[in-house]
CSV table of C-alpha atoms in Angstrom, one decimal:
chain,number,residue,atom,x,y,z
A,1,UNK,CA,90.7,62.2,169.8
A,2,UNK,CA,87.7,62.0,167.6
A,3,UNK,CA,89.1,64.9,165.4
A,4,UNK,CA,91.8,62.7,164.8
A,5,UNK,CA,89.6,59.7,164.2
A,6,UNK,CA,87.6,61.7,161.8
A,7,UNK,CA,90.6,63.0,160.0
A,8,UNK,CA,91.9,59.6,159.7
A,9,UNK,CA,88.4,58.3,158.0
A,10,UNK,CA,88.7,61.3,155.6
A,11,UNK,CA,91.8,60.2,154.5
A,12,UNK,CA,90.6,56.4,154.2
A,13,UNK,CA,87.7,57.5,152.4
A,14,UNK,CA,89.5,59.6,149.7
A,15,UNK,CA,92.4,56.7,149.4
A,16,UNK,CA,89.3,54.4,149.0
A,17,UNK,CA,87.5,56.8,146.3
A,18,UNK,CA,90.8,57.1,144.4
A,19,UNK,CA,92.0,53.3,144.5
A,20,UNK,CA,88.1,52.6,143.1
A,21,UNK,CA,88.8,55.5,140.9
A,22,UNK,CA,91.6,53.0,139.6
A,23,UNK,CA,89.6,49.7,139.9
A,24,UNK,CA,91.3,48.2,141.9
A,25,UNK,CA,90.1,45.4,145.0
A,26,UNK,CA,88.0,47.3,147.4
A,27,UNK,CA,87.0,46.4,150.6
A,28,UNK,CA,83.5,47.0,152.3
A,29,UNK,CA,82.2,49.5,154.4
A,30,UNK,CA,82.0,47.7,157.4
A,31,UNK,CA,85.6,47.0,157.1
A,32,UNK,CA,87.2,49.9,156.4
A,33,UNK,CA,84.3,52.2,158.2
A,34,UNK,CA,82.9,50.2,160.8
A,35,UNK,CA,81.4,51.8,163.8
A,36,UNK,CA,81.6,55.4,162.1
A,37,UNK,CA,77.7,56.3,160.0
A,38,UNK,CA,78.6,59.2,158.6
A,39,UNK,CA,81.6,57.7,156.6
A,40,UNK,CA,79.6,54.5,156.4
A,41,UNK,CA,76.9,56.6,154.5
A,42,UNK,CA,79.0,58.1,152.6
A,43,UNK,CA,80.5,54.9,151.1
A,44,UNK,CA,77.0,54.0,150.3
A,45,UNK,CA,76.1,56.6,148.3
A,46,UNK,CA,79.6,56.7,146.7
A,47,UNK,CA,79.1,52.9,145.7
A,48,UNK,CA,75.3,53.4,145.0
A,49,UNK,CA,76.3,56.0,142.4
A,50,UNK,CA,79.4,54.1,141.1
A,51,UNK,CA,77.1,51.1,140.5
A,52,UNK,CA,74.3,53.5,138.7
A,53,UNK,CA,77.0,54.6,136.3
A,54,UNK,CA,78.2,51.0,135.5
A,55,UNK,CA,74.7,50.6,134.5
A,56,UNK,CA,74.1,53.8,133.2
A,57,UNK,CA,73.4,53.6,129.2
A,58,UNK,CA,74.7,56.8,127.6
A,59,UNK,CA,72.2,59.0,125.5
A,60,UNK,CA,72.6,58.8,121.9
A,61,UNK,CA,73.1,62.0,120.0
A,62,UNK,CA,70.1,63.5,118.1
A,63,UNK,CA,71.4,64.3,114.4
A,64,UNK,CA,72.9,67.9,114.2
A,65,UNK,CA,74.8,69.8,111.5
A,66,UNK,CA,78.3,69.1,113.1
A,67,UNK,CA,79.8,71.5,110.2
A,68,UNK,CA,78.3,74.5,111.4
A,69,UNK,CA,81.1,74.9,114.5
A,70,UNK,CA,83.5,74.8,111.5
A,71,UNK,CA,82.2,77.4,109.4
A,72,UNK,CA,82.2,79.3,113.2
A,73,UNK,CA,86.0,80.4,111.9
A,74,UNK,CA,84.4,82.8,109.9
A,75,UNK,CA,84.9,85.4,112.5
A,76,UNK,CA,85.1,89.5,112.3
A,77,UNK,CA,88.4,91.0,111.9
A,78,UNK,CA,88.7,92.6,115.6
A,79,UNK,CA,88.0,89.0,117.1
A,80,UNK,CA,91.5,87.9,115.4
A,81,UNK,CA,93.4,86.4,117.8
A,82,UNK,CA,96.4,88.1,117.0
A,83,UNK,CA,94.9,91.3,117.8
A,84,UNK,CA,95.6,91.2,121.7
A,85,UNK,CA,99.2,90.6,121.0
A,86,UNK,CA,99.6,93.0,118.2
A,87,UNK,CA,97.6,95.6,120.7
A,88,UNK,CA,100.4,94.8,123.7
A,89,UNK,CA,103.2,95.3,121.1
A,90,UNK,CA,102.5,98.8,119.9
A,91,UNK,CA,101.7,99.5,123.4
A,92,UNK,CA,104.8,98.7,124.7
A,93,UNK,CA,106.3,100.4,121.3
A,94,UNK,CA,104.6,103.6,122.2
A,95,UNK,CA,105.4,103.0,125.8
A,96,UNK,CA,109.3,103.1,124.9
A,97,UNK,CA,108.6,105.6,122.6
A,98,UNK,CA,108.0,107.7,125.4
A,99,UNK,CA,110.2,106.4,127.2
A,100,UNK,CA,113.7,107.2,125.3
A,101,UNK,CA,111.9,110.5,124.0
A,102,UNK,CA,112.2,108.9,120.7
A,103,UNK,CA,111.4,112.0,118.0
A,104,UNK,CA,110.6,111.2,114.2
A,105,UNK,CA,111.1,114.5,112.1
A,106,UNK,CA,110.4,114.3,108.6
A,107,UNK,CA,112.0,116.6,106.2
A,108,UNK,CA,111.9,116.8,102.1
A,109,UNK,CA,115.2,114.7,102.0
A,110,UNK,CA,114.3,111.7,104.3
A,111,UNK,CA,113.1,111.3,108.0
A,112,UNK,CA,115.4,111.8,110.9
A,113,UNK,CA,114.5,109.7,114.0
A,114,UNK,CA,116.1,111.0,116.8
A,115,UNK,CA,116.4,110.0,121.1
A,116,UNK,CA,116.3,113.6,122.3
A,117,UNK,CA,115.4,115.4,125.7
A,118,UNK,CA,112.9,117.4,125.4
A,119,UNK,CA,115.4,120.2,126.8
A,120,UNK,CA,117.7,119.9,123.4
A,121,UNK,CA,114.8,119.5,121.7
A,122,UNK,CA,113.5,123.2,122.9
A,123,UNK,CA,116.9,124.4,122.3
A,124,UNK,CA,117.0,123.1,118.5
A,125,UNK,CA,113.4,125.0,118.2
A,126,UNK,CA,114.5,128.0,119.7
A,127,UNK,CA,117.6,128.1,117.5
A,128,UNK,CA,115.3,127.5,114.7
A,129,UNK,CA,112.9,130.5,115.1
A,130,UNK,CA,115.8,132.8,116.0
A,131,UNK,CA,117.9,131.2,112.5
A,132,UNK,CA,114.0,131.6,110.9
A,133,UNK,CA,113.6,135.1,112.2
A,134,UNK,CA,116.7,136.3,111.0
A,135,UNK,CA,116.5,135.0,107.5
A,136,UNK,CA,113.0,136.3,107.3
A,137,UNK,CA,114.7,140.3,108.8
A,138,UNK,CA,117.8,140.1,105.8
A,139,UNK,CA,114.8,139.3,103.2
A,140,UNK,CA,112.9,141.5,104.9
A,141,UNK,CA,115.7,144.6,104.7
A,142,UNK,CA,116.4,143.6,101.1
A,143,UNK,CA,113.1,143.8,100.0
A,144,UNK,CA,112.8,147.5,101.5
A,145,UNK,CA,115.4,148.3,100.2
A,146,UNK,CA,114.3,147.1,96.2
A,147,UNK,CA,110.9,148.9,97.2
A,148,UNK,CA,112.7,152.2,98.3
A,149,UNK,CA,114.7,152.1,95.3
A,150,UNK,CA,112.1,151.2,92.8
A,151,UNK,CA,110.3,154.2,94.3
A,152,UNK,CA,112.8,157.0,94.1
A,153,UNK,CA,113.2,155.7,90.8
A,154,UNK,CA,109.4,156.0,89.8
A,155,UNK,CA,109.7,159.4,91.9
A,156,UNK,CA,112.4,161.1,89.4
A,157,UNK,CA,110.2,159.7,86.5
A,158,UNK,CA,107.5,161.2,88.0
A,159,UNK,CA,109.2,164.2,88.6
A,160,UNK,CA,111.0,164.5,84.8
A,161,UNK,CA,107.7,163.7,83.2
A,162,UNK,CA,105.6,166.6,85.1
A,163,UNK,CA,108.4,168.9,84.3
A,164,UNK,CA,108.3,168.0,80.5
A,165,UNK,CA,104.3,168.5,81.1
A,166,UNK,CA,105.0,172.2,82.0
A,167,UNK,CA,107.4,173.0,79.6
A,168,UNK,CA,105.3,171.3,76.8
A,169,UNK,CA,102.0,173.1,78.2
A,170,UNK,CA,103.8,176.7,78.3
A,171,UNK,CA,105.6,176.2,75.2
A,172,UNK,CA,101.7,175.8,73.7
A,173,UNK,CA,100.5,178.3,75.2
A,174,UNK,CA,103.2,181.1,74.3
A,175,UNK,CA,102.8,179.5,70.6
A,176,UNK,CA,98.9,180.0,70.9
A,177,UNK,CA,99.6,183.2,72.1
A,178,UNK,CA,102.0,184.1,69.5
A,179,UNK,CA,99.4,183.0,66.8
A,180,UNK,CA,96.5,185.2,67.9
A,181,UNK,CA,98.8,187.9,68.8
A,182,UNK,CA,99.9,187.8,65.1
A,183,UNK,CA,96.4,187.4,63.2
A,184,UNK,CA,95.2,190.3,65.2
A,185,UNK,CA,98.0,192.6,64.2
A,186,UNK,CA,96.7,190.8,60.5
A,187,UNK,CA,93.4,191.5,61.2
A,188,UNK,CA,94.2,195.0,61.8
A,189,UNK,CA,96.2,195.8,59.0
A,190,UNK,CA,93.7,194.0,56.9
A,191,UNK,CA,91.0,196.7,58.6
A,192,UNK,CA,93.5,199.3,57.3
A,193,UNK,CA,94.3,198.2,54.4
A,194,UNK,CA,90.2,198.4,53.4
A,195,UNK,CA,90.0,201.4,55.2
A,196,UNK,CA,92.9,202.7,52.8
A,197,UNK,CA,91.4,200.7,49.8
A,198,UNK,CA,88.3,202.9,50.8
A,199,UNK,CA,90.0,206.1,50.8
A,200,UNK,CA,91.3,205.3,47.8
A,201,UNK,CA,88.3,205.0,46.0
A,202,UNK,CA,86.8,208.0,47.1
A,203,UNK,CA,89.7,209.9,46.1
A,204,UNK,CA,89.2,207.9,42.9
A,205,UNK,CA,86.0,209.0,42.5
A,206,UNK,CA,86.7,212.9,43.6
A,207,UNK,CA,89.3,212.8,40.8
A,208,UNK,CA,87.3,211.4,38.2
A,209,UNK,CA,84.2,213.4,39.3
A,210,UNK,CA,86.7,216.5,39.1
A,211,UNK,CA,87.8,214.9,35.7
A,212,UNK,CA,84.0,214.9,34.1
A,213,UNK,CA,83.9,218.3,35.5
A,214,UNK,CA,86.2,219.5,33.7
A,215,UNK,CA,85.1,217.9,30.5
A,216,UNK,CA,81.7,219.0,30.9
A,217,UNK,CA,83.1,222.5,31.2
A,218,UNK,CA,85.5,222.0,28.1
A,219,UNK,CA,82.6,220.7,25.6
A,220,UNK,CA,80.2,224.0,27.2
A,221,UNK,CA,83.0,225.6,25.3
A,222,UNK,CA,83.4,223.5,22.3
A,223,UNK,CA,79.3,224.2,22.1
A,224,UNK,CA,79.7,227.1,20.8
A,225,UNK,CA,82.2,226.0,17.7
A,226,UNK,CA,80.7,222.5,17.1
A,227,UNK,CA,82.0,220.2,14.3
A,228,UNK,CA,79.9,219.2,11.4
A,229,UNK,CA,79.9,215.6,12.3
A,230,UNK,CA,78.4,216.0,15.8
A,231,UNK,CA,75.8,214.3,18.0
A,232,UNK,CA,74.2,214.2,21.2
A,233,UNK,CA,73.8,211.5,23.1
A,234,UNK,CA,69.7,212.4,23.1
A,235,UNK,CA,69.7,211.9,19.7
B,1,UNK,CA,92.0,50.6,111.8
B,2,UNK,CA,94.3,53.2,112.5
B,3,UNK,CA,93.2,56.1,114.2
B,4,UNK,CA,94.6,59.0,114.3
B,5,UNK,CA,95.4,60.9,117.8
B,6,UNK,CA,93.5,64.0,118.8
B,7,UNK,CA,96.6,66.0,118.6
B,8,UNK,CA,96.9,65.1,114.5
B,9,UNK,CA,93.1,66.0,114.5
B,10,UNK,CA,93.8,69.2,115.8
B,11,UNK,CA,96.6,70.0,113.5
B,12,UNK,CA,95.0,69.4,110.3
B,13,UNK,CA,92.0,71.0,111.5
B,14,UNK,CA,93.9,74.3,112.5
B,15,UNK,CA,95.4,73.8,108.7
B,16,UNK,CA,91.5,74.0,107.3
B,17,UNK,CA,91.0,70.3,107.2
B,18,UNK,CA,87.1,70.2,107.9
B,19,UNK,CA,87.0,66.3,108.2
B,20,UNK,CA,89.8,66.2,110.6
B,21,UNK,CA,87.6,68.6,113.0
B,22,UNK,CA,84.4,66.6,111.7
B,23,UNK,CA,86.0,63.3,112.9
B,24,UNK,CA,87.0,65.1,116.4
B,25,UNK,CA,83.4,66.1,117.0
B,26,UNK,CA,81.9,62.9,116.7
B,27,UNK,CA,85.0,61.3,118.8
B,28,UNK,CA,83.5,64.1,121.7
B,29,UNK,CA,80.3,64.9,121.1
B,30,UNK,CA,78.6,61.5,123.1
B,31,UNK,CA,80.5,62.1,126.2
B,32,UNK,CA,80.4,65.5,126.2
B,33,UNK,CA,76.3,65.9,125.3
B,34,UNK,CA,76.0,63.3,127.9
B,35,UNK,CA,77.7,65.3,130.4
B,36,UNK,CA,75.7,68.6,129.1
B,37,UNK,CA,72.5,66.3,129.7
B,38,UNK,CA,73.4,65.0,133.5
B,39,UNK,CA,74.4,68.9,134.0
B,40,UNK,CA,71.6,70.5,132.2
B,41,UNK,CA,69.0,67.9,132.4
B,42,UNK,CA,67.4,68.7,129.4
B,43,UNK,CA,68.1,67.1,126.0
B,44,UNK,CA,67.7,70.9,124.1
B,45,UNK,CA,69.4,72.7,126.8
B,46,UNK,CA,72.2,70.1,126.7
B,47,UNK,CA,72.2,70.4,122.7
B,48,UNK,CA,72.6,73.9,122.3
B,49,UNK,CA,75.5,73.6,125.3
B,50,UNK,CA,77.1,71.2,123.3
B,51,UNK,CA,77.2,73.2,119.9
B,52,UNK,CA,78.5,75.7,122.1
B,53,UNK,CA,81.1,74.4,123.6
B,54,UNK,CA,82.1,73.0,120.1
B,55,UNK,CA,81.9,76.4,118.8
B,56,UNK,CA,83.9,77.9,121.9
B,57,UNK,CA,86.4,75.0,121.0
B,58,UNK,CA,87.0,75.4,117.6
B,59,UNK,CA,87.4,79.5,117.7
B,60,UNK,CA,90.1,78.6,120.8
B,61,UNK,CA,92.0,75.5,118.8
B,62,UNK,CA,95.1,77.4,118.3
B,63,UNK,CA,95.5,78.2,122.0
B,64,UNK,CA,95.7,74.1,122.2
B,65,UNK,CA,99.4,73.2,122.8
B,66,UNK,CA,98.7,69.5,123.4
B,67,UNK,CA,100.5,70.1,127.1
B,68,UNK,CA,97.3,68.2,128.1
B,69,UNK,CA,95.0,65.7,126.7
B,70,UNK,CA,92.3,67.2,124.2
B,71,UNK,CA,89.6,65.7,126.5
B,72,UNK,CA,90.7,67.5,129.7
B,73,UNK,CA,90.4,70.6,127.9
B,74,UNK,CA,87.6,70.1,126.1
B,75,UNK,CA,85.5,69.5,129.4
B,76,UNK,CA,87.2,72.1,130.9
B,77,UNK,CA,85.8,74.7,128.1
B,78,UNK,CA,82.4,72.7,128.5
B,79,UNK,CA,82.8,73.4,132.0
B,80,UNK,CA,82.9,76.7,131.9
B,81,UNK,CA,80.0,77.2,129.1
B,82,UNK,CA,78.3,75.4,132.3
B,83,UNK,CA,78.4,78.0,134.4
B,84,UNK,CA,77.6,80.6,131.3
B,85,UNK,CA,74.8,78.7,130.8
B,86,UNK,CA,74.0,78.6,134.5
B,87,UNK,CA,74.3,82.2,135.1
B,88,UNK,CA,72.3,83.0,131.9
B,89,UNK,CA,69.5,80.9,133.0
B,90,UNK,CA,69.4,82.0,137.2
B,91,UNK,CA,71.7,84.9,137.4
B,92,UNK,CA,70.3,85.9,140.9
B,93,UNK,CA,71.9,82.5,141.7
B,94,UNK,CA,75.0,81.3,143.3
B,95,UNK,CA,76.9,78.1,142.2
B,96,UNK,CA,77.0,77.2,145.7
B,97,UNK,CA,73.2,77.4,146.1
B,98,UNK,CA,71.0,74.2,146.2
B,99,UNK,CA,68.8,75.0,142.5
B,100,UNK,CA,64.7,76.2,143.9
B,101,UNK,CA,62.9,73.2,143.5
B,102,UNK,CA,60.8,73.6,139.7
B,103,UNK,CA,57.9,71.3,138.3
B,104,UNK,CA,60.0,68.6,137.3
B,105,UNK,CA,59.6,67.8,133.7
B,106,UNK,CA,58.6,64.0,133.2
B,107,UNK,CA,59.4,64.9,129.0
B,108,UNK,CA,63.3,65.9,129.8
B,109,UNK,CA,64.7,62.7,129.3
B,110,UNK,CA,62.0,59.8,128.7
B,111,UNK,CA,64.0,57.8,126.3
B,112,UNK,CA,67.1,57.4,129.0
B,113,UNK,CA,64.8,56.7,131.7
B,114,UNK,CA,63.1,53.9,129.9
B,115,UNK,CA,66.7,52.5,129.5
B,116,UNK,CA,68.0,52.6,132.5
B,117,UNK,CA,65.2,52.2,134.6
B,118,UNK,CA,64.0,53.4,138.2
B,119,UNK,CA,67.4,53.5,139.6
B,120,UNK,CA,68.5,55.9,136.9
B,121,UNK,CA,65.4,58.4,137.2
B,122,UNK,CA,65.9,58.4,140.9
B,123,UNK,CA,69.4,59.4,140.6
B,124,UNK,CA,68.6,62.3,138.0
B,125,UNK,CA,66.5,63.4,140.5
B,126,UNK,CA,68.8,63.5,143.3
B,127,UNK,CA,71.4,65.0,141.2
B,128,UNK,CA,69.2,67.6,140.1
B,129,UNK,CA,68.6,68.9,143.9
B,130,UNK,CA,72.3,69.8,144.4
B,131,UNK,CA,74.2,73.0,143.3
B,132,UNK,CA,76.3,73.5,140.5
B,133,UNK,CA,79.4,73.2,141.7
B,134,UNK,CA,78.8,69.9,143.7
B,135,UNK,CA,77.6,68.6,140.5
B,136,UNK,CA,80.5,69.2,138.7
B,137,UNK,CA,82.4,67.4,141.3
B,138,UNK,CA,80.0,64.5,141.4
B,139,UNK,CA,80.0,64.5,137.5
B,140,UNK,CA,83.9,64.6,137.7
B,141,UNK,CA,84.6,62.1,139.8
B,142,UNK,CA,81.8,59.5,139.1
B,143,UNK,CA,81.1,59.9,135.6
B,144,UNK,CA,84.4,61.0,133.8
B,145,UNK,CA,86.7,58.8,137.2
B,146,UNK,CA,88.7,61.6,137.7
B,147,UNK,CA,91.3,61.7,140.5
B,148,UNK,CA,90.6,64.8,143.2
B,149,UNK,CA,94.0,66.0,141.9
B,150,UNK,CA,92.7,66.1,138.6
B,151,UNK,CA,89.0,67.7,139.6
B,152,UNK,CA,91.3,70.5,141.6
B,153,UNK,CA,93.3,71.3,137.9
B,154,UNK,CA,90.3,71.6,136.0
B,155,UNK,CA,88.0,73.6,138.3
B,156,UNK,CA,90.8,75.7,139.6
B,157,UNK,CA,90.7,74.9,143.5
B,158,UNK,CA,92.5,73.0,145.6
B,159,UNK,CA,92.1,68.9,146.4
B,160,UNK,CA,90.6,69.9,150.0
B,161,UNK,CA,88.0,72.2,147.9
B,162,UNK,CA,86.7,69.1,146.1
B,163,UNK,CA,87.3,66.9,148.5
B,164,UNK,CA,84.7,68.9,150.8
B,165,UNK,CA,82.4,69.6,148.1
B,166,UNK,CA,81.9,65.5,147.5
B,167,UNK,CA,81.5,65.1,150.5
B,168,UNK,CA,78.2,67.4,150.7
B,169,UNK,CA,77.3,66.3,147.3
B,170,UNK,CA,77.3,62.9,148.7
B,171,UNK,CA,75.4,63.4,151.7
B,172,UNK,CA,72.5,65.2,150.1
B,173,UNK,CA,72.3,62.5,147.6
B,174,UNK,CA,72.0,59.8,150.4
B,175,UNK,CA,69.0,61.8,151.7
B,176,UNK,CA,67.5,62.0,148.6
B,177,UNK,CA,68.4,58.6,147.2
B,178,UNK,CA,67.3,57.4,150.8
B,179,UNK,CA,69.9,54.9,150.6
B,180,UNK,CA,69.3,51.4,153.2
B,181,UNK,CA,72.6,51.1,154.3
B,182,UNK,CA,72.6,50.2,158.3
């Protein structure tokens, strides 16, 4: 019972704060609370307050530079307030990014954006390292097989220019052989030939030794019948 | 003379229009450093909260979408630079918690005790021994002759919430105020 009495006051009391909220007539405490202090209090208070603020003179404002909260826009660029916004839009771009596997690949003619599982995409990387590894084999067998030919090539030269080497080098050496061969057969007919020269001189001078002889021995003869006209050599 | 609405105010200042924002502050600022003084009870405190909540207001314009009225949102930002300021200045306390009594400052506010009087000083007083949050109700509903509905939009809580929390407000405040009313 005085629950309810007390609820019913509570209600009265709010109606009667909002009606005085709208000015309009109010009745007194007694009337409207009678018998009831707490509520009766209350009102008091509520009216001694109301009163004070009828008569309350407001403050005046001391002077203050008003145009300083509007030079406050001046703000850094991560307090823009579009950045939340802009923040929860890539985020929800890179969540449906994820999403729909959404692949960018960018190649020398343009950029190829693609919705692939990542199951494809394994596949399409698979197939490119096998197509990579083959192309990378043919060059590979090609270029061996330039090299191999390029070598048996530089083998036959190789092989031609030693053997001209030999032939040259013996050719030479038969021809130096030749040459000494031939000036010591020179040399040794040039030894006979002074040893002949030699012989021949001696036998030159035998004969003309043989020759004065004989002269000598002819003009011992002729001594002994000398012409009238003759002289010695001491003489 | 014509006036123009807060929500043209807004729009030119959003398009760079410096008086249009100029002529909104001085439209606000009395109210709202009044509210920062009866909430912060001192005249620098309640500056510096007011060029805050300016501040805060002007970086947050273009979330305005005029759904509202420009002064319910505007005391709604001030009311949350409140409990900033609150928290910066007792973080070890709650906004439910009654504010430790301090050496009450007879300099905070001479000039608007000289107006109003004794009634007025007495009732700074009292306001100043309850918490935050049944200040903000008190302020709400008194001051600014908001509807409960409307105090449960801007706080976030429910009619009951502020119902119950004026309730206690009012209660401390007729200790306090040591009201004669048998």
């Amino acid at each position: 019972m005085s629950e309810r009495k007390d609820t019913d006051l509570a209600k009265q009391f709010a109606k009667w704060l909002e009606n005085r909220t709208r000015a309009e007539a109010q009745p007194t405490s007694e009337q409207t609370f009678n018998g009831d202090s707490q509520w009766q209090a209350r009102h008091e208070t509520a009216n001694y307050l109301a009163h004070h603020v009828e008569l309350h003179q407001q403050a005046q404002v001391p002077h203050w530079d008003r145009e300083a909260t509007f030079m406050a826009d001046k703000r850094a660029w991560w307090q823009w307030q579009g950045l939340p916004v802009m923040s929860l839009a890539f985020s929800c771009m890179a969540m449906a990014l994820v999403l729909f596997k959404v692949e960018v690949l960018v190649q020398d003619n343009g950029i190829t954006l693609s919705f692939a599982d990542a199951q494809k995409r394994q596949q399409q990387i698979t197939q490119l390292v096998d197509q990579r590894l083959q192309t990378f084999a043919s060059e590979q067998q090609v270029i061996l097989a330039n090299y191999a030919a390029d070598i048996k090539v530089q083998q036959q030269e190789s092989n031609l220019e030693l053997a001209s080497y030999i032939m040259g080098a013996s050719r030479q050496e038969r021809k130096e052989d030749m040459t000494d061969f031939i000036q010591y057969i020179n040399a040794q007919r040039a030894d006979e030939q002074y040893e002949q020269n030699m012989k021949f001189k001696q036998l030159e001078r035998a004969i003309n030794y043989q020759q004065a002889n004989l002269n000598t021995g002819i003009q011992n003869i002729g001594m002994q019948s000398q012409p009238a006209a003759w002289t010695t050599e001491e003489e | 003379m014509f006036e123009r609405s807060d929500q043209t105010l807004v729009k030119q200042a959003l398009k760079g229009k410096k008086s249009a924002w100029i002529c909104l502050v001085k439209r606000y600022e009395k109210p709202l450093y009044n509210y920062a003084l009866r909430m912060v009870s001192h005249p620098e405190d309640a500056m510096d909260l007011m060029q805050d909540v300016f501040v805060a207001v002007f970086r947050n314009l273009a979330s305005f979408r005029g759904e509202s009225p420009f002064k319910g949102w505007l005391f709604k930002i001030a009311h949350y630079r409140c409990i900033e300021f609150y928290r910066r200045k007792k973080p070890m306390q709650s906004l439910d918690d009654a504010p430790v009594p301090e050496q009450e400052d007879e300099q905070a506010c001479p000039a608007q005790f000289m107006a109003d009087g004794q009634q007025s000083k007495e009732v700074h007083q009292a306001l100043q021994q309850l918490s935050l949050n049944q200040k903000v109700v008190v302020e709400l509903k008194f001051f600014q002759h908001a509807t409960f509905e409307e105090i449960a939009n801007q706080l976030g809580i429910s009619t009951n919430t502020a119902k119950s929390r004026l309730y206690s407000a009012l209660d401390k405040l007729k200790n306090y105020l040591e009201l004669d009313y048998v």
